Amino acid sequence: ISVYKIATLWETDRQGTYIFIFFAVISVAMFVFRRNYRKRFEKRKRDNQQ
């Protein structure tokens, strides 16, 4: 959603798009962070079951 807002508002309201750029970066970072932690905990759970 943030990427769409960035694309549509870039020409008209460049100052307002910076907050959406920030949200897009935070969203991607949260996705990667959560994915890595989920994989780490799944690996730990598998190792403990064996």
PDB file with one MODEL, atoms N, CA, C and O in Angstrom:
MODEL        1
ATOM      1  N   ILE A   1       0.835  -1.186   0.000  1.00  0.00           N
ATOM      2  CA  ILE A   1       0.000   0.000   0.000  1.00  0.00           C
ATOM      3  C   ILE A   1       0.876   1.244   0.000  1.00  0.00           C
ATOM      4  O   ILE A   1       0.582   2.210  -0.704  1.00  0.00           O
ATOM      5  N   SER A   2       1.946   1.229   0.780  1.00  0.00           N
ATOM      6  CA  SER A   2       2.825   2.392   0.846  1.00  0.00           C
ATOM      7  C   SER A   2       3.497   2.658  -0.495  1.00  0.00           C
ATOM      8  O   SER A   2       3.661   3.810  -0.895  1.00  0.00           O
ATOM      9  N   VAL A   3       3.884   1.596  -1.186  1.00  0.00           N
ATOM     10  CA  VAL A   3       4.548   1.772  -2.476  1.00  0.00           C
ATOM     11  C   VAL A   3       3.590   2.400  -3.479  1.00  0.00           C
ATOM     12  O   VAL A   3       3.999   3.239  -4.282  1.00  0.00           O
ATOM     13  N   TYR A   4       2.328   2.008  -3.442  1.00  0.00           N
ATOM     14  CA  TYR A   4       1.319   2.603  -4.324  1.00  0.00           C
ATOM     15  C   TYR A   4       1.157   4.089  -4.016  1.00  0.00           C
ATOM     16  O   TYR A   4       1.104   4.909  -4.933  1.00  0.00           O
ATOM     17  N   LYS A   5       1.078   4.440  -2.733  1.00  0.00           N
ATOM     18  CA  LYS A   5       0.936   5.846  -2.343  1.00  0.00           C
ATOM     19  C   LYS A   5       2.153   6.655  -2.775  1.00  0.00           C
ATOM     20  O   LYS A   5       2.018   7.802  -3.203  1.00  0.00           O
ATOM     21  N   ILE A   6       3.329   6.070  -2.665  1.00  0.00           N
ATOM     22  CA  ILE A   6       4.544   6.768  -3.088  1.00  0.00           C
ATOM     23  C   ILE A   6       4.469   7.076  -4.580  1.00  0.00           C
ATOM     24  O   ILE A   6       4.784   8.186  -5.010  1.00  0.00           O
ATOM     25  N   ALA A   7       4.051   6.089  -5.363  1.00  0.00           N
ATOM     26  CA  ALA A   7       3.978   6.271  -6.812  1.00  0.00           C
ATOM     27  C   ALA A   7       2.947   7.319  -7.202  1.00  0.00           C
ATOM     28  O   ALA A   7       3.178   8.097  -8.128  1.00  0.00           O
ATOM     29  N   THR A   8       1.814   7.350  -6.511  1.00  0.00           N
ATOM     30  CA  THR A   8       0.768   8.298  -6.893  1.00  0.00           C
ATOM     31  C   THR A   8       1.018   9.706  -6.368  1.00  0.00           C
ATOM     32  O   THR A   8       0.623  10.676  -7.016  1.00  0.00           O
ATOM     33  N   LEU A   9       1.654   9.841  -5.228  1.00  0.00           N
ATOM     34  CA  LEU A   9       1.860  11.167  -4.645  1.00  0.00           C
ATOM     35  C   LEU A   9       3.206  11.795  -4.986  1.00  0.00           C
ATOM     36  O   LEU A   9       3.437  12.953  -4.638  1.00  0.00           O
ATOM     37  N   TRP A  10       4.092  11.081  -5.647  1.00  0.00           N
ATOM     38  CA  TRP A  10       5.453  11.574  -5.868  1.00  0.00           C
ATOM     39  C   TRP A  10       5.461  12.898  -6.629  1.00  0.00           C
ATOM     40  O   TRP A  10       6.221  13.800  -6.279  1.00  0.00           O
ATOM     41  N   GLU A  11       4.628  13.032  -7.664  1.00  0.00           N
ATOM     42  CA  GLU A  11       4.622  14.256  -8.473  1.00  0.00           C
ATOM     43  C   GLU A  11       3.893  15.412  -7.799  1.00  0.00           C
ATOM     44  O   GLU A  11       4.282  16.567  -7.969  1.00  0.00           O
ATOM     45  N   THR A  12       2.847  15.122  -7.040  1.00  0.00           N
ATOM     46  CA  THR A  12       2.039  16.204  -6.477  1.00  0.00           C
ATOM     47  C   THR A  12       2.493  16.644  -5.094  1.00  0.00           C
ATOM     48  O   THR A  12       2.546  17.842  -4.817  1.00  0.00           O
ATOM     49  N   ASP A  13       2.819  15.704  -4.227  1.00  0.00           N
ATOM     50  CA  ASP A  13       3.161  16.039  -2.841  1.00  0.00           C
ATOM     51  C   ASP A  13       4.403  15.262  -2.426  1.00  0.00           C
ATOM     52  O   ASP A  13       4.318  14.252  -1.727  1.00  0.00           O
ATOM     53  N   ARG A  14       5.539  15.744  -2.861  1.00  0.00           N
ATOM     54  CA  ARG A  14       6.777  15.018  -2.591  1.00  0.00           C
ATOM     55  C   ARG A  14       7.090  14.983  -1.099  1.00  0.00           C
ATOM     56  O   ARG A  14       7.622  13.986  -0.610  1.00  0.00           O
ATOM     57  N   GLN A  15       6.776  16.032  -0.377  1.00  0.00           N
ATOM     58  CA  GLN A  15       7.060  16.066   1.061  1.00  0.00           C
ATOM     59  C   GLN A  15       6.258  14.994   1.799  1.00  0.00           C
ATOM     60  O   GLN A  15       6.767  14.388   2.742  1.00  0.00           O
ATOM     61  N   GLY A  16       5.030  14.755   1.389  1.00  0.00           N
ATOM     62  CA  GLY A  16       4.189  13.754   2.038  1.00  0.00           C
ATOM     63  C   GLY A  16       4.587  12.326   1.728  1.00  0.00           C
ATOM     64  O   GLY A  16       4.223  11.404   2.458  1.00  0.00           O
ATOM     65  N   THR A  17       5.330  12.136   0.653  1.00  0.00           N
ATOM     66  CA  THR A  17       5.707  10.769   0.288  1.00  0.00           C
ATOM     67  C   THR A  17       6.820  10.211   1.161  1.00  0.00           C
ATOM     68  O   THR A  17       6.985   8.995   1.247  1.00  0.00           O
ATOM     69  N   TYR A  18       7.574  11.068   1.799  1.00  0.00           N
ATOM     70  CA  TYR A  18       8.692  10.583   2.614  1.00  0.00           C
ATOM     71  C   TYR A  18       8.216   9.730   3.785  1.00  0.00           C
ATOM     72  O   TYR A  18       8.898   8.781   4.171  1.00  0.00           O
ATOM     73  N   ILE A  19       7.075  10.049   4.346  1.00  0.00           N
ATOM     74  CA  ILE A  19       6.536   9.229   5.443  1.00  0.00           C
ATOM     75  C   ILE A  19       6.151   7.845   4.921  1.00  0.00           C
ATOM     76  O   ILE A  19       6.325   6.845   5.618  1.00  0.00           O
ATOM     77  N   PHE A  20       5.628   7.790   3.694  1.00  0.00           N
ATOM     78  CA  PHE A  20       5.274   6.496   3.116  1.00  0.00           C
ATOM     79  C   PHE A  20       6.519   5.698   2.742  1.00  0.00           C
ATOM     80  O   PHE A  20       6.512   4.470   2.828  1.00  0.00           O
ATOM     81  N   ILE A  21       7.582   6.374   2.330  1.00  0.00           N
ATOM     82  CA  ILE A  21       8.850   5.683   2.083  1.00  0.00           C
ATOM     83  C   ILE A  21       9.352   5.068   3.382  1.00  0.00           C
ATOM     84  O   ILE A  21       9.810   3.926   3.399  1.00  0.00           O
ATOM     85  N   PHE A  22       9.266   5.827   4.468  1.00  0.00           N
ATOM     86  CA  PHE A  22       9.668   5.327   5.781  1.00  0.00           C
ATOM     87  C   PHE A  22       8.857   4.093   6.159  1.00  0.00           C
ATOM     88  O   PHE A  22       9.420   3.094   6.608  1.00  0.00           O
ATOM     89  N   PHE A  23       7.534   4.154   5.980  1.00  0.00           N
ATOM     90  CA  PHE A  23       6.681   3.008   6.306  1.00  0.00           C
ATOM     91  C   PHE A  23       7.017   1.795   5.438  1.00  0.00           C
ATOM     92  O   PHE A  23       7.010   0.668   5.933  1.00  0.00           O
ATOM     93  N   ALA A  24       7.307   2.005   4.170  1.00  0.00           N
ATOM     94  CA  ALA A  24       7.650   0.892   3.284  1.00  0.00           C
ATOM     95  C   ALA A  24       8.945   0.222   3.735  1.00  0.00           C
ATOM     96  O   ALA A  24       9.040  -1.006   3.746  1.00  0.00           O
ATOM     97  N   VAL A  25       9.935   1.020   4.106  1.00  0.00           N
ATOM     98  CA  VAL A  25      11.212   0.461   4.560  1.00  0.00           C
ATOM     99  C   VAL A  25      11.022  -0.308   5.860  1.00  0.00           C
ATOM    100  O   VAL A  25      11.564  -1.401   6.019  1.00  0.00           O
ATOM    101  N   ILE A  26      10.254   0.256   6.791  1.00  0.00           N
ATOM    102  CA  ILE A  26       9.992  -0.418   8.065  1.00  0.00           C
ATOM    103  C   ILE A  26       9.229  -1.720   7.831  1.00  0.00           C
ATOM    104  O   ILE A  26       9.507  -2.724   8.486  1.00  0.00           O
ATOM    105  N   SER A  27       8.276  -1.714   6.911  1.00  0.00           N
ATOM    106  CA  SER A  27       7.500  -2.927   6.627  1.00  0.00           C
ATOM    107  C   SER A  27       8.382  -4.045   6.090  1.00  0.00           C
ATOM    108  O   SER A  27       8.255  -5.195   6.513  1.00  0.00           O
ATOM    109  N   VAL A  28       9.268  -3.719   5.170  1.00  0.00           N
ATOM    110  CA  VAL A  28      10.169  -4.735   4.619  1.00  0.00           C
ATOM    111  C   VAL A  28      11.110  -5.241   5.703  1.00  0.00           C
ATOM    112  O   VAL A  28      11.368  -6.441   5.791  1.00  0.00           O
ATOM    113  N   ALA A  29      11.624  -4.335   6.527  1.00  0.00           N
ATOM    114  CA  ALA A  29      12.530  -4.743   7.605  1.00  0.00           C
ATOM    115  C   ALA A  29      11.818  -5.657   8.598  1.00  0.00           C
ATOM    116  O   ALA A  29      12.394  -6.646   9.049  1.00  0.00           O
ATOM    117  N   MET A  30      10.571  -5.335   8.943  1.00  0.00           N
ATOM    118  CA  MET A  30       9.815  -6.183   9.866  1.00  0.00           C
ATOM    119  C   MET A  30       9.562  -7.558   9.260  1.00  0.00           C
ATOM    120  O   MET A  30       9.639  -8.567   9.961  1.00  0.00           O
ATOM    121  N   PHE A  31       9.262  -7.610   7.965  1.00  0.00           N
ATOM    122  CA  PHE A  31       9.038  -8.888   7.299  1.00  0.00           C
ATOM    123  C   PHE A  31      10.282  -9.767   7.390  1.00  0.00           C
ATOM    124  O   PHE A  31      10.195 -10.942   7.747  1.00  0.00           O
ATOM    125  N   VAL A  32      11.435  -9.194   7.066  1.00  0.00           N
ATOM    126  CA  VAL A  32      12.682  -9.961   7.087  1.00  0.00           C
ATOM    127  C   VAL A  32      13.016 -10.388   8.509  1.00  0.00           C
ATOM    128  O   VAL A  32      13.412 -11.532   8.735  1.00  0.00           O
ATOM    129  N   PHE A  33      12.862  -9.488   9.462  1.00  0.00           N
ATOM    130  CA  PHE A  33      13.162  -9.782  10.857  1.00  0.00           C
ATOM    131  C   PHE A  33      12.289 -10.916  11.385  1.00  0.00           C
ATOM    132  O   PHE A  33      12.791 -11.850  12.010  1.00  0.00           O
ATOM    133  N   ARG A  34      10.988 -10.835  11.135  1.00  0.00           N
ATOM    134  CA  ARG A  34      10.067 -11.869  11.621  1.00  0.00           C
ATOM    135  C   ARG A  34      10.330 -13.203  10.942  1.00  0.00           C
ATOM    136  O   ARG A  34      10.256 -14.252  11.582  1.00  0.00           O
ATOM    137  N   ARG A  35      10.639 -13.169   9.644  1.00  0.00           N
ATOM    138  CA  ARG A  35      10.917 -14.406   8.921  1.00  0.00           C
ATOM    139  C   ARG A  35      12.157 -15.093   9.479  1.00  0.00           C
ATOM    140  O   ARG A  35      12.163 -16.308   9.682  1.00  0.00           O
ATOM    141  N   ASN A  36      13.195 -14.320   9.725  1.00  0.00           N
ATOM    142  CA  ASN A  36      14.426 -14.909  10.262  1.00  0.00           C
ATOM    143  C   ASN A  36      14.193 -15.492  11.649  1.00  0.00           C
ATOM    144  O   ASN A  36      14.678 -16.584  11.945  1.00  0.00           O
ATOM    145  N   TYR A  37      13.466 -14.789  12.496  1.00  0.00           N
ATOM    146  CA  TYR A  37      13.199 -15.311  13.831  1.00  0.00           C
ATOM    147  C   TYR A  37      12.320 -16.548  13.785  1.00  0.00           C
ATOM    148  O   TYR A  37      12.535 -17.492  14.544  1.00  0.00           O
ATOM    149  N   ARG A  38      11.326 -16.551  12.896  1.00  0.00           N
ATOM    150  CA  ARG A  38      10.470 -17.730  12.778  1.00  0.00           C
ATOM    151  C   ARG A  38      11.285 -18.938  12.358  1.00  0.00           C
ATOM    152  O   ARG A  38      11.123 -20.018  12.926  1.00  0.00           O
ATOM    153  N   LYS A  39      12.155 -18.778  11.376  1.00  0.00           N
ATOM    154  CA  LYS A  39      12.991 -19.893  10.926  1.00  0.00           C
ATOM    155  C   LYS A  39      13.931 -20.347  12.028  1.00  0.00           C
ATOM    156  O   LYS A  39      14.172 -21.545  12.181  1.00  0.00           O
ATOM    157  N   ARG A  40      14.463 -19.411  12.794  1.00  0.00           N
ATOM    158  CA  ARG A  40      15.367 -19.766  13.887  1.00  0.00           C
ATOM    159  C   ARG A  40      14.638 -20.578  14.947  1.00  0.00           C
ATOM    160  O   ARG A  40      15.166 -21.579  15.432  1.00  0.00           O
ATOM    161  N   PHE A  41      13.422 -20.155  15.314  1.00  0.00           N
ATOM    162  CA  PHE A  41      12.663 -20.888  16.324  1.00  0.00           C
ATOM    163  C   PHE A  41      12.192 -22.239  15.809  1.00  0.00           C
ATOM    164  O   PHE A  41      12.153 -23.204  16.571  1.00  0.00           O
ATOM    165  N   GLU A  42      11.832 -22.331  14.528  1.00  0.00           N
ATOM    166  CA  GLU A  42      11.451 -23.624  13.960  1.00  0.00           C
ATOM    167  C   GLU A  42      12.637 -24.584  13.973  1.00  0.00           C
ATOM    168  O   GLU A  42      12.474 -25.765  14.280  1.00  0.00           O
ATOM    169  N   LYS A  43      13.818 -24.090  13.646  1.00  0.00           N
ATOM    170  CA  LYS A  43      15.017 -24.932  13.673  1.00  0.00           C
ATOM    171  C   LYS A  43      15.316 -25.386  15.093  1.00  0.00           C
ATOM    172  O   LYS A  43      15.665 -26.546  15.313  1.00  0.00           O
ATOM    173  N   ARG A  44      15.184 -24.494  16.047  1.00  0.00           N
ATOM    174  CA  ARG A  44      15.427 -24.851  17.447  1.00  0.00           C
ATOM    175  C   ARG A  44      14.419 -25.897  17.910  1.00  0.00           C
ATOM    176  O   ARG A  44      14.778 -26.824  18.636  1.00  0.00           O
ATOM    177  N   LYS A  45      13.167 -25.755  17.499  1.00  0.00           N
ATOM    178  CA  LYS A  45      12.130 -26.717  17.880  1.00  0.00           C
ATOM    179  C   LYS A  45      12.418 -28.087  17.271  1.00  0.00           C
ATOM    180  O   LYS A  45      12.278 -29.107  17.945  1.00  0.00           O
ATOM    181  N   ARG A  46      12.820 -28.116  15.996  1.00  0.00           N
ATOM    182  CA  ARG A  46      13.167 -29.382  15.341  1.00  0.00           C
ATOM    183  C   ARG A  46      14.358 -30.040  16.012  1.00  0.00           C
ATOM    184  O   ARG A  46      14.359 -31.252  16.224  1.00  0.00           O
ATOM    185  N   ASP A  47      15.368 -29.257  16.347  1.00  0.00           N
ATOM    186  CA  ASP A  47      16.565 -29.813  16.989  1.00  0.00           C
ATOM    187  C   ASP A  47      16.250 -30.366  18.369  1.00  0.00           C
ATOM    188  O   ASP A  47      16.837 -31.368  18.778  1.00  0.00           O
ATOM    189  N   ASN A  48      15.341 -29.739  19.090  1.00  0.00           N
ATOM    190  CA  ASN A  48      14.972 -30.212  20.425  1.00  0.00           C
ATOM    191  C   ASN A  48      14.121 -31.476  20.374  1.00  0.00           C
ATOM    192  O   ASN A  48      14.141 -32.267  21.316  1.00  0.00           O
ATOM    193  N   GLN A  49      13.378 -31.679  19.299  1.00  0.00           N
ATOM    194  CA  GLN A  49      12.527 -32.859  19.184  1.00  0.00           C
ATOM    195  C   GLN A  49      13.325 -34.102  18.823  1.00  0.00           C
ATOM    196  O   GLN A  49      12.868 -35.216  19.080  1.00  0.00           O
ATOM    197  N   GLN A  50      14.475 -33.944  18.249  1.00  0.00           N
ATOM    198  CA  GLN A  50      15.263 -35.107  17.811  1.00  0.00           C
ATOM    199  C   GLN A  50      16.079 -35.691  18.912  1.00  0.00           C
ATOM    200  O   GLN A  50      16.792 -36.671  18.699  1.00  0.00           O
TER     201      GLN A  50
ENDMDL
END
